[in-house]
mmCIF file of C-alpha atoms and ligand atoms in Angstrom:
data_model
loop_
_atom_site.group_PDB
_atom_site.id
_atom_site.type_symbol
_atom_site.label_atom_id
_atom_site.label_comp_id
_atom_site.label_asym_id
_atom_site.label_seq_id
_atom_site.Cartn_x
_atom_site.Cartn_y
_atom_site.Cartn_z
ATOM 1 C CA UNK A 1 22.618 11.586 -17.630
ATOM 2 C CA UNK A 2 19.807 10.230 -15.492
ATOM 3 C CA UNK A 3 19.756 6.562 -14.718
ATOM 4 C CA UNK A 4 16.632 4.726 -15.916
ATOM 5 C CA UNK A 5 14.904 3.230 -12.893
ATOM 6 C CA UNK A 6 13.031 0.010 -13.363
ATOM 7 C CA UNK A 7 9.281 0.201 -12.862
ATOM 8 C CA UNK A 8 8.362 -2.955 -10.977
ATOM 9 C CA UNK A 9 4.644 -2.187 -10.815
ATOM 10 C CA UNK A 10 2.680 -0.188 -13.353
ATOM 11 C CA UNK A 11 -0.976 0.577 -12.749
ATOM 12 C CA UNK A 12 -2.605 2.165 -15.797
ATOM 13 C CA UNK A 13 -6.148 3.579 -15.772
ATOM 14 C CA UNK A 14 -7.234 0.970 -13.217
ATOM 15 C CA UNK A 15 -10.976 0.793 -12.596
ATOM 16 C CA UNK A 16 -12.568 -1.634 -10.131
ATOM 17 C CA UNK A 17 -16.309 -1.996 -9.643
ATOM 18 C CA UNK A 18 -18.478 -3.849 -7.165
ATOM 19 C CA UNK A 19 -22.063 -4.971 -7.452
ATOM 20 C CA UNK A 20 -24.060 -6.178 -10.385
ATOM 21 C CA UNK A 21 -23.967 -4.815 -13.885
ATOM 22 C CA UNK A 22 -27.150 -2.835 -13.226
ATOM 23 C CA UNK A 23 -26.212 -1.538 -9.793
ATOM 24 C CA UNK A 24 -22.498 -1.141 -9.868
ATOM 25 C CA UNK A 25 -20.337 0.987 -7.647
ATOM 26 C CA UNK A 26 -16.935 2.247 -8.832
ATOM 27 C CA UNK A 27 -14.502 1.750 -5.949
ATOM 28 C CA UNK A 28 -11.384 2.594 -7.986
ATOM 29 C CA UNK A 29 -11.727 5.067 -10.826
ATOM 30 C CA UNK A 30 -9.069 5.388 -13.541
ATOM 31 C CA UNK A 31 -6.090 5.215 -11.209
ATOM 32 C CA UNK A 32 -2.556 5.351 -12.655
ATOM 33 C CA UNK A 33 0.805 5.164 -10.891
ATOM 34 C CA UNK A 34 3.992 3.146 -11.013
ATOM 35 C CA UNK A 35 6.352 1.882 -8.339
ATOM 36 C CA UNK A 36 10.087 1.707 -8.930
ATOM 37 C CA UNK A 37 12.073 -1.312 -7.865
ATOM 38 C CA UNK A 38 13.381 -0.856 -4.320
ATOM 39 C CA UNK A 39 11.032 2.025 -3.636
ATOM 40 C CA UNK A 40 8.524 2.475 -0.800
ATOM 41 C CA UNK A 41 5.418 3.959 -2.346
ATOM 42 C CA UNK A 42 2.729 5.314 -0.030
ATOM 43 C CA UNK A 43 -0.993 5.233 -0.782
ATOM 44 C CA UNK A 44 -2.969 7.439 1.576
ATOM 45 C CA UNK A 45 -6.637 8.275 1.916
ATOM 46 C CA UNK A 46 -9.593 8.063 4.252
ATOM 47 C CA UNK A 47 -11.555 4.917 5.037
ATOM 48 C CA UNK A 48 -13.422 3.561 2.024
ATOM 49 C CA UNK A 49 -11.328 5.460 -0.541
ATOM 50 C CA UNK A 50 -10.275 2.276 -2.363
ATOM 51 C CA UNK A 51 -6.767 1.601 -0.997
ATOM 52 C CA UNK A 52 -7.265 -2.045 -0.063
ATOM 53 C CA UNK A 53 -9.182 -2.625 -3.293
ATOM 54 C CA UNK A 54 -6.144 -1.464 -5.283
ATOM 55 C CA UNK A 55 -3.896 -3.814 -3.268
ATOM 56 C CA UNK A 56 -6.262 -6.719 -3.722
ATOM 57 C CA UNK A 57 -6.512 -6.047 -7.459
ATOM 58 C CA UNK A 58 -2.723 -6.205 -7.750
ATOM 59 C CA UNK A 59 -2.636 -9.610 -6.017
ATOM 60 C CA UNK A 60 -5.464 -10.755 -8.292
ATOM 61 C CA UNK A 61 -8.149 -11.206 -5.625
ATOM 62 C CA UNK A 62 -10.469 -8.607 -7.190
ATOM 63 C CA UNK A 63 -11.203 -8.689 -10.899
ATOM 64 C CA UNK A 64 -10.569 -5.367 -12.630
ATOM 65 C CA UNK A 65 -13.218 -3.599 -14.713
ATOM 66 C CA UNK A 66 -10.759 -1.580 -16.768
ATOM 67 C CA UNK A 67 -7.133 -0.663 -17.201
ATOM 68 C CA UNK A 68 -3.931 -2.625 -16.839
ATOM 69 C CA UNK A 69 -1.650 -3.797 -14.065
ATOM 70 C CA UNK A 70 1.892 -4.718 -15.097
ATOM 71 C CA UNK A 71 4.363 -6.506 -12.855
ATOM 72 C CA UNK A 72 7.951 -6.634 -14.025
ATOM 73 C CA UNK A 73 6.767 -5.659 -17.497
ATOM 74 C CA UNK A 74 4.047 -8.317 -17.813
ATOM 75 C CA UNK A 75 0.310 -7.733 -17.622
ATOM 76 C CA UNK A 76 -1.099 -9.537 -14.567
ATOM 77 C CA UNK A 77 -4.754 -8.484 -14.464
ATOM 78 C CA UNK A 78 -7.411 -10.409 -16.354
ATOM 79 C CA UNK A 79 -6.844 -13.912 -17.660
ATOM 80 C CA UNK A 80 -3.147 -14.823 -17.538
ATOM 81 C CA UNK A 81 -1.201 -18.051 -18.113
ATOM 82 C CA UNK A 82 -1.059 -20.444 -15.157
ATOM 83 C CA UNK A 83 2.689 -20.184 -14.870
ATOM 84 C CA UNK A 84 2.567 -16.396 -14.600
ATOM 85 C CA UNK A 85 -0.226 -16.693 -12.039
ATOM 86 C CA UNK A 86 1.983 -18.945 -9.902
ATOM 87 C CA UNK A 87 4.906 -16.569 -10.326
ATOM 88 C CA UNK A 88 2.794 -13.589 -9.216
ATOM 89 C CA UNK A 89 1.387 -15.574 -6.284
ATOM 90 C CA UNK A 90 4.915 -16.113 -5.024
ATOM 91 C CA UNK A 91 6.576 -12.803 -5.895
ATOM 92 C CA UNK A 92 3.839 -10.458 -4.614
ATOM 93 C CA UNK A 93 2.827 -10.774 -0.970
ATOM 94 C CA UNK A 94 0.429 -8.811 1.182
ATOM 95 C CA UNK A 95 0.573 -7.939 4.880
ATOM 96 C CA UNK A 96 -2.812 -7.188 6.369
ATOM 97 C CA UNK A 97 -4.268 -4.407 8.441
ATOM 98 C CA UNK A 98 -5.514 -6.269 11.462
ATOM 99 C CA UNK A 99 -3.254 -9.001 12.803
ATOM 100 C CA UNK A 100 -5.966 -10.001 15.293
ATOM 101 C CA UNK A 101 -8.338 -11.156 12.561
ATOM 102 C CA UNK A 102 -6.077 -11.988 9.618
ATOM 103 C CA UNK A 103 -4.517 -15.122 11.138
ATOM 104 C CA UNK A 104 -6.341 -18.432 11.153
ATOM 105 C CA UNK A 105 -7.034 -18.996 14.871
ATOM 106 C CA UNK A 106 -7.293 -22.741 14.592
ATOM 107 C CA UNK A 107 -4.004 -23.279 12.815
ATOM 108 C CA UNK A 108 -0.590 -23.404 14.447
ATOM 109 C CA UNK A 109 1.976 -20.762 13.547
ATOM 110 C CA UNK A 110 3.928 -23.404 11.624
ATOM 111 C CA UNK A 111 0.993 -23.972 9.274
ATOM 112 C CA UNK A 112 0.100 -20.272 8.985
ATOM 113 C CA UNK A 113 3.628 -19.248 8.041
ATOM 114 C CA UNK A 114 4.176 -22.080 5.543
ATOM 115 C CA UNK A 115 0.719 -22.022 3.933
ATOM 116 C CA UNK A 116 1.944 -20.343 0.743
ATOM 117 C CA UNK A 117 4.610 -22.987 0.237
ATOM 118 C CA UNK A 118 2.057 -25.770 -0.126
ATOM 119 C CA UNK A 119 0.711 -24.322 -3.355
ATOM 120 C CA UNK A 120 3.856 -23.401 -5.261
ATOM 121 C CA UNK A 121 7.108 -24.993 -4.056
ATOM 122 C CA UNK A 122 6.557 -28.666 -4.663
ATOM 123 C CA UNK A 123 9.019 -31.221 -3.469
ATOM 124 C CA UNK A 124 9.899 -29.723 -0.092
ATOM 125 C CA UNK A 125 10.294 -32.356 2.600
ATOM 126 C CA UNK A 126 8.649 -31.768 5.977
ATOM 127 C CA UNK A 127 12.067 -31.096 7.475
ATOM 128 C CA UNK A 128 12.957 -28.524 4.793
ATOM 129 C CA UNK A 129 9.638 -26.802 5.321
ATOM 130 C CA UNK A 130 10.159 -26.672 9.092
ATOM 131 C CA UNK A 131 13.588 -25.207 8.526
ATOM 132 C CA UNK A 132 12.147 -22.477 6.284
ATOM 133 C CA UNK A 133 9.540 -21.654 8.930
ATOM 134 C CA UNK A 134 12.214 -21.434 11.648
ATOM 135 C CA UNK A 135 14.302 -19.144 9.437
ATOM 136 C CA UNK A 136 11.322 -16.908 8.583
ATOM 137 C CA UNK A 137 10.382 -16.620 12.274
ATOM 138 C CA UNK A 138 13.897 -15.707 13.295
ATOM 139 C CA UNK A 139 14.111 -13.184 10.417
ATOM 140 C CA UNK A 140 11.218 -11.281 11.992
ATOM 141 C CA UNK A 141 12.607 -11.531 15.526
ATOM 142 C CA UNK A 142 10.491 -14.446 16.796
ATOM 143 C CA UNK A 143 11.725 -17.666 18.374
ATOM 144 C CA UNK A 144 11.626 -20.771 16.164
ATOM 145 C CA UNK A 145 9.803 -22.689 18.917
ATOM 146 C CA UNK A 146 6.794 -20.388 18.446
ATOM 147 C CA UNK A 147 6.002 -22.556 15.399
ATOM 148 C CA UNK A 148 4.061 -25.027 17.530
ATOM 149 C CA UNK A 149 1.847 -22.399 19.182
ATOM 150 C CA UNK A 150 -1.494 -20.884 18.231
ATOM 151 C CA UNK A 151 -2.084 -17.216 17.248
ATOM 152 C CA UNK A 152 -4.047 -16.375 20.422
ATOM 153 C CA UNK A 153 -0.872 -16.865 22.458
ATOM 154 C CA UNK A 154 0.687 -13.768 20.883
ATOM 155 C CA UNK A 155 0.445 -10.008 21.280
ATOM 156 C CA UNK A 156 -0.632 -7.744 18.403
ATOM 157 C CA UNK A 157 2.951 -6.862 17.507
ATOM 158 C CA UNK A 158 4.023 -10.511 17.540
ATOM 159 C CA UNK A 159 1.050 -11.468 15.412
ATOM 160 C CA UNK A 160 1.971 -8.835 12.861
ATOM 161 C CA UNK A 161 5.482 -10.335 12.812
ATOM 162 C CA UNK A 162 3.898 -13.727 12.087
ATOM 163 C CA UNK A 163 2.066 -12.089 9.173
ATOM 164 C CA UNK A 164 5.360 -10.674 7.906
ATOM 165 C CA UNK A 165 7.078 -14.093 8.269
ATOM 166 C CA UNK A 166 4.270 -15.636 6.222
ATOM 167 C CA UNK A 167 5.014 -13.145 3.425
ATOM 168 C CA UNK A 168 8.820 -13.466 3.663
ATOM 169 C CA UNK A 169 8.868 -17.245 3.434
ATOM 170 C CA UNK A 170 7.787 -16.883 -0.206
ATOM 171 C CA UNK A 171 10.884 -14.789 -0.981
ATOM 172 C CA UNK A 172 8.823 -12.036 -2.623
ATOM 173 C CA UNK A 173 10.090 -9.026 -4.578
ATOM 174 C CA UNK A 174 7.097 -6.847 -3.841
ATOM 175 C CA UNK A 175 5.111 -6.497 -0.599
ATOM 176 C CA UNK A 176 1.813 -4.682 -0.188
ATOM 177 C CA UNK A 177 1.643 -3.571 3.440
ATOM 178 C CA UNK A 178 -2.007 -2.667 4.058
ATOM 179 C CA UNK A 179 -2.038 -0.421 7.146
ATOM 180 C CA UNK A 180 0.355 -2.827 8.859
ATOM 181 C CA UNK A 181 0.671 -0.791 12.049
ATOM 182 C CA UNK A 182 -2.661 0.977 12.478
ATOM 183 C CA UNK A 183 -4.079 -1.740 14.740
ATOM 184 C CA UNK A 184 -0.957 -1.839 16.929
ATOM 185 C CA UNK A 185 -0.098 -0.019 20.154
ATOM 186 C CA UNK A 186 1.849 3.150 19.537
ATOM 187 C CA UNK A 187 4.828 1.725 21.444
ATOM 188 C CA UNK A 188 5.289 -1.200 19.055
ATOM 189 C CA UNK A 189 4.509 0.599 15.804
ATOM 190 C CA UNK A 190 8.102 1.809 15.468
ATOM 191 C CA UNK A 191 9.426 -1.715 15.994
ATOM 192 C CA UNK A 192 7.348 -3.094 13.149
ATOM 193 C CA UNK A 193 8.287 -0.164 10.883
ATOM 194 C CA UNK A 194 11.964 -0.690 11.682
ATOM 195 C CA UNK A 195 11.630 -4.376 10.901
ATOM 196 C CA UNK A 196 10.042 -3.622 7.521
ATOM 197 C CA UNK A 197 12.736 -1.122 6.694
ATOM 198 C CA UNK A 198 15.574 -3.491 7.709
ATOM 199 C CA UNK A 199 14.079 -6.269 5.571
ATOM 200 C CA UNK A 200 13.810 -3.882 2.648
ATOM 201 C CA UNK A 201 17.497 -2.949 2.881
ATOM 202 C CA UNK A 202 18.656 -6.545 3.274
ATOM 203 C CA UNK A 203 16.538 -7.955 0.463
ATOM 204 C CA UNK A 204 16.004 -5.049 -1.906
ATOM 205 C CA UNK A 205 12.235 -5.307 -1.426
ATOM 206 C CA UNK A 206 9.731 -2.952 -3.025
ATOM 207 C CA UNK A 207 6.783 -1.818 -0.893
ATOM 208 C CA UNK A 208 3.335 -0.421 -1.468
ATOM 209 C CA UNK A 209 2.567 1.020 1.951
ATOM 210 C CA UNK A 210 -1.103 1.789 2.584
ATOM 211 C CA UNK A 211 -2.120 4.180 5.360
ATOM 212 C CA UNK A 212 -5.005 6.458 6.198
ATOM 213 C CA UNK A 213 -3.003 9.368 7.511
ATOM 214 C CA UNK A 214 0.027 11.139 6.186
ATOM 215 C CA UNK A 215 2.080 11.226 9.392
ATOM 216 C CA UNK A 216 2.931 7.517 9.205
ATOM 217 C CA UNK A 217 4.095 7.542 5.604
ATOM 218 C CA UNK A 218 6.079 10.764 5.729
ATOM 219 C CA UNK A 219 9.379 9.261 6.862
ATOM 220 C CA UNK A 220 9.219 5.838 5.287
ATOM 221 C CA UNK A 221 7.944 6.536 1.781
ATOM 222 C CA UNK A 222 9.919 7.824 -1.188
ATOM 223 C CA UNK A 223 6.791 8.945 -3.008
ATOM 224 C CA UNK A 224 3.192 9.270 -1.874
ATOM 225 C CA UNK A 225 -0.110 9.123 -3.736
ATOM 226 C CA UNK A 226 -3.252 10.581 -2.157
ATOM 227 C CA UNK A 227 -6.577 8.940 -3.007
ATOM 228 C CA UNK A 228 -10.066 10.332 -2.459
ATOM 229 C CA UNK A 229 -13.235 8.348 -3.255
ATOM 230 C CA UNK A 230 -11.475 6.047 -5.697
ATOM 231 C CA UNK A 231 -9.556 8.743 -7.575
ATOM 232 C CA UNK A 232 -5.949 9.802 -7.154
ATOM 233 C CA UNK A 233 -5.855 13.519 -6.370
ATOM 234 C CA UNK A 234 -2.120 14.068 -5.903
ATOM 235 C CA UNK A 235 1.211 12.252 -6.231
ATOM 236 C CA UNK A 236 4.691 13.528 -5.428
ATOM 237 C CA UNK A 237 7.944 12.739 -3.660
ATOM 238 C CA UNK A 238 7.306 12.770 0.099
ATOM 239 C CA UNK A 239 9.271 15.916 0.856
ATOM 240 C CA UNK A 240 7.723 17.752 -2.062
ATOM 241 C CA UNK A 241 4.209 16.726 -0.991
ATOM 242 C CA UNK A 242 4.744 17.992 2.543
ATOM 243 C CA UNK A 243 6.445 21.182 1.404
ATOM 244 C CA UNK A 244 4.025 22.037 -1.378
ATOM 245 C CA UNK A 245 0.656 20.281 -1.055
ATOM 246 C CA UNK A 246 -1.631 21.509 -3.844
ATOM 247 C CA UNK A 247 -4.943 19.698 -3.734
ATOM 248 C CA UNK A 248 -7.362 20.852 -0.999
ATOM 249 C CA UNK A 249 -7.887 17.234 0.078
ATOM 250 C CA UNK A 250 -4.145 16.754 0.615
ATOM 251 C CA UNK A 251 -4.080 20.021 2.547
ATOM 252 C CA UNK A 252 -6.920 18.790 4.747
ATOM 253 C CA UNK A 253 -5.081 15.515 5.445
ATOM 254 C CA UNK A 254 -1.953 17.473 6.337
ATOM 255 C CA UNK A 255 -3.830 19.730 8.716
ATOM 256 C CA UNK A 256 -4.995 16.646 10.618
ATOM 257 C CA UNK A 257 -1.455 15.627 11.576
ATOM 258 C CA UNK A 258 -0.900 16.344 15.285
ATOM 259 C CA UNK A 259 1.911 18.802 16.007
ATOM 260 C CA UNK A 260 4.437 18.199 18.766
ATOM 261 C CA UNK A 261 4.115 21.734 20.134
ATOM 262 C CA UNK A 262 0.963 21.827 22.337
ATOM 263 C CA UNK A 263 0.433 25.567 21.809
ATOM 264 C CA UNK A 264 0.666 25.294 18.040
ATOM 265 C CA UNK A 265 -1.570 22.213 18.211
ATOM 266 C CA UNK A 266 -4.271 24.111 20.148
ATOM 267 C CA UNK A 267 -4.155 27.103 17.824
ATOM 268 C CA UNK A 268 -4.200 25.236 14.542
ATOM 269 C CA UNK A 269 -7.320 25.042 12.385
ATOM 270 C CA UNK A 270 -8.373 21.724 10.991
ATOM 271 C CA UNK A 271 -9.133 22.073 7.307
ATOM 272 C CA UNK A 272 -12.178 20.270 6.038
ATOM 273 C CA UNK A 273 -12.257 19.232 2.408
ATOM 274 C CA UNK A 274 -15.375 20.303 0.569
ATOM 275 C CA UNK A 275 -15.574 18.772 -2.929
ATOM 276 C CA UNK A 276 -17.876 21.673 -3.882
ATOM 277 C CA UNK A 277 -14.876 24.033 -3.718
ATOM 278 C CA UNK A 278 -13.850 23.088 -7.257
ATOM 279 C CA UNK A 279 -14.989 25.124 -10.234
ATOM 280 C CA UNK A 280 -15.371 22.130 -12.553
ATOM 281 C CA UNK A 281 -17.563 22.647 -15.611
ATOM 282 C CA UNK A 282 -17.653 20.904 -18.987
ATOM 283 C CA UNK A 283 -15.322 23.669 -20.269
ATOM 284 C CA UNK A 284 -13.075 23.458 -17.239
ATOM 285 C CA UNK A 285 -12.872 19.754 -16.330
ATOM 286 C CA UNK A 286 -10.428 18.207 -13.871
ATOM 287 C CA UNK A 287 -7.481 16.321 -15.356
ATOM 288 C CA UNK A 288 -4.428 14.522 -13.991
ATOM 289 C CA UNK A 289 -1.546 16.877 -14.697
ATOM 290 C CA UNK A 290 2.071 17.491 -13.783
ATOM 291 C CA UNK A 291 2.144 20.728 -11.771
ATOM 292 C CA UNK A 292 5.879 20.580 -10.987
ATOM 293 C CA UNK A 293 8.477 18.017 -12.053
ATOM 294 C CA UNK A 294 7.306 14.645 -10.716
ATOM 295 C CA UNK A 295 4.434 16.297 -8.823
ATOM 296 C CA UNK A 296 1.024 15.367 -10.205
ATOM 297 C CA UNK A 297 -2.388 16.662 -9.220
ATOM 298 C CA UNK A 298 -6.009 16.277 -10.251
ATOM 299 C CA UNK A 299 -7.004 19.811 -11.195
ATOM 300 C CA UNK A 300 -8.767 21.950 -13.736
ATOM 301 C CA UNK A 301 -6.596 24.262 -15.811
ATOM 302 C CA UNK A 302 -7.812 27.262 -13.784
ATOM 303 C CA UNK A 303 -6.956 25.557 -10.494
ATOM 304 C CA UNK A 304 -3.580 24.487 -11.764
ATOM 305 C CA UNK A 305 -2.697 28.029 -12.837
ATOM 306 C CA UNK A 306 -3.780 29.410 -9.452
ATOM 307 C CA UNK A 307 -1.966 26.730 -7.410
ATOM 308 C CA UNK A 308 1.234 27.074 -9.412
ATOM 309 C CA UNK A 309 1.216 30.832 -8.814
ATOM 310 C CA UNK A 310 0.658 30.431 -5.070
ATOM 311 C CA UNK A 311 3.455 27.965 -4.437
HETATM 312 N N1 ATP B 1 -16.120 -6.993 -1.610
HETATM 313 C C1 ATP B 1 -16.740 -5.827 -1.693
HETATM 314 N N2 ATP B 1 -18.026 -5.723 -2.114
HETATM 315 C C2 ATP B 1 -18.654 -4.530 -2.231
HETATM 316 N N3 ATP B 1 -18.080 -3.357 -1.950
HETATM 317 C C3 ATP B 1 -16.818 -3.373 -1.521
HETATM 318 C C4 ATP B 1 -16.066 -4.602 -1.374
HETATM 319 N N4 ATP B 1 -14.828 -4.299 -0.929
HETATM 320 C C5 ATP B 1 -14.791 -2.956 -0.821
HETATM 321 N N5 ATP B 1 -15.964 -2.393 -1.165
HETATM 322 C C6 ATP B 1 -16.280 -0.953 -1.181
HETATM 323 O O1 ATP B 1 -15.300 -0.303 -1.980
HETATM 324 C C7 ATP B 1 -14.908 0.929 -1.376
HETATM 325 C C8 ATP B 1 -13.427 0.923 -1.131
HETATM 326 O O2 ATP B 1 -13.135 -0.007 -0.118
HETATM 327 P P1 ATP B 1 -11.657 -0.303 0.390
HETATM 328 O O3 ATP B 1 -11.723 -1.413 1.350
HETATM 329 O O4 ATP B 1 -10.760 -0.457 -0.788
HETATM 330 O O5 ATP B 1 -11.297 1.062 1.143
HETATM 331 P P2 ATP B 1 -10.012 1.438 1.997
HETATM 332 O O6 ATP B 1 -9.492 2.695 1.419
HETATM 333 O O7 ATP B 1 -9.090 0.271 2.067
HETATM 334 O O8 ATP B 1 -10.634 1.742 3.421
HETATM 335 P P3 ATP B 1 -10.072 1.437 4.917
HETATM 336 O O9 ATP B 1 -9.106 2.562 5.230
HETATM 337 O O10 ATP B 1 -11.289 1.501 5.766
HETATM 338 O O11 ATP B 1 -9.424 0.093 4.907
HETATM 339 C C9 ATP B 1 -15.731 1.073 -0.116
HETATM 340 O O12 ATP B 1 -16.838 1.881 -0.397
HETATM 341 C C10 ATP B 1 -16.166 -0.351 0.193
HETATM 342 O O13 ATP B 1 -17.390 -0.351 0.865
HETATM 343 MG MG1 MG B 2 -8.395 -0.910 3.644
#
């Protein structure tokens, strides 16, 4: 008997548009996926594909044009009761891409880390708040005395830790990590990844981990979704996706991963994805389908038949 896993986040046919009604641009087009509690779910795609927009729609910064977002079984997009809004504001936190620009330069670390507490948790005394800040800083490996300093006094890795402390202080269940290491030096990327993974184990956190290349997400994500120009093109467990990539865009992303062997690296051909390679017609349209158990792909019936035969 298989155990029913709880879906903490459910995104159903999500569409997000920008611009005016007359000149609108669809940044996210009919995207569906769910994230199980305790899971690390990767969302991967090139710049401008709509990854951050999906994250920002989940935390209710961007209004949605269509579809539903459910958190812990309750719909959280569109107009929602104030109490639920406050609950979502606390339980879902986001860590941002660029720690050099996402921290308020004029505020001290103490204020930056505790900012979220001012809105929700009423009744904390100044001393209790300071204690929470000290605890959050030490949880991410920073000294409590850093609270009285300004962001410019810190390195990129330390600043990203401040961003993580700011999320943790809210005691969230779900964290959206939007390319949390891409702006960091290679040498400190592993430290930040290890920190995120330790925190997940200790607190049972659920992550949506956004990245633009597949190499980063391979070892930390349970399942990965690949997005291209606002549409999901493939979704599978990490190992399955690496072993049996189906969509030509996923294959192109995989071919871009550097290989450790310099000879193999020099010989390899970079695949370039050409959207014109599909044979889509009104009789043979693309659809989101399950190619193998738990492995979904955007494909026409003809493509699906061919890809299933090949793998
Ligand atoms: N506030 C906005 N107003 C208008 N267009 C926007 C806005 N935010 C995003 N877009 C557009 O929506 C599309 C998706 O942007 P988004 O930031 O979600 O991409 P991304 O996948 O996160 O890219 P990156 O890897 O560069 O962070 C892009 O074409 C972008 O220009
Ligand atoms: Mg982004």
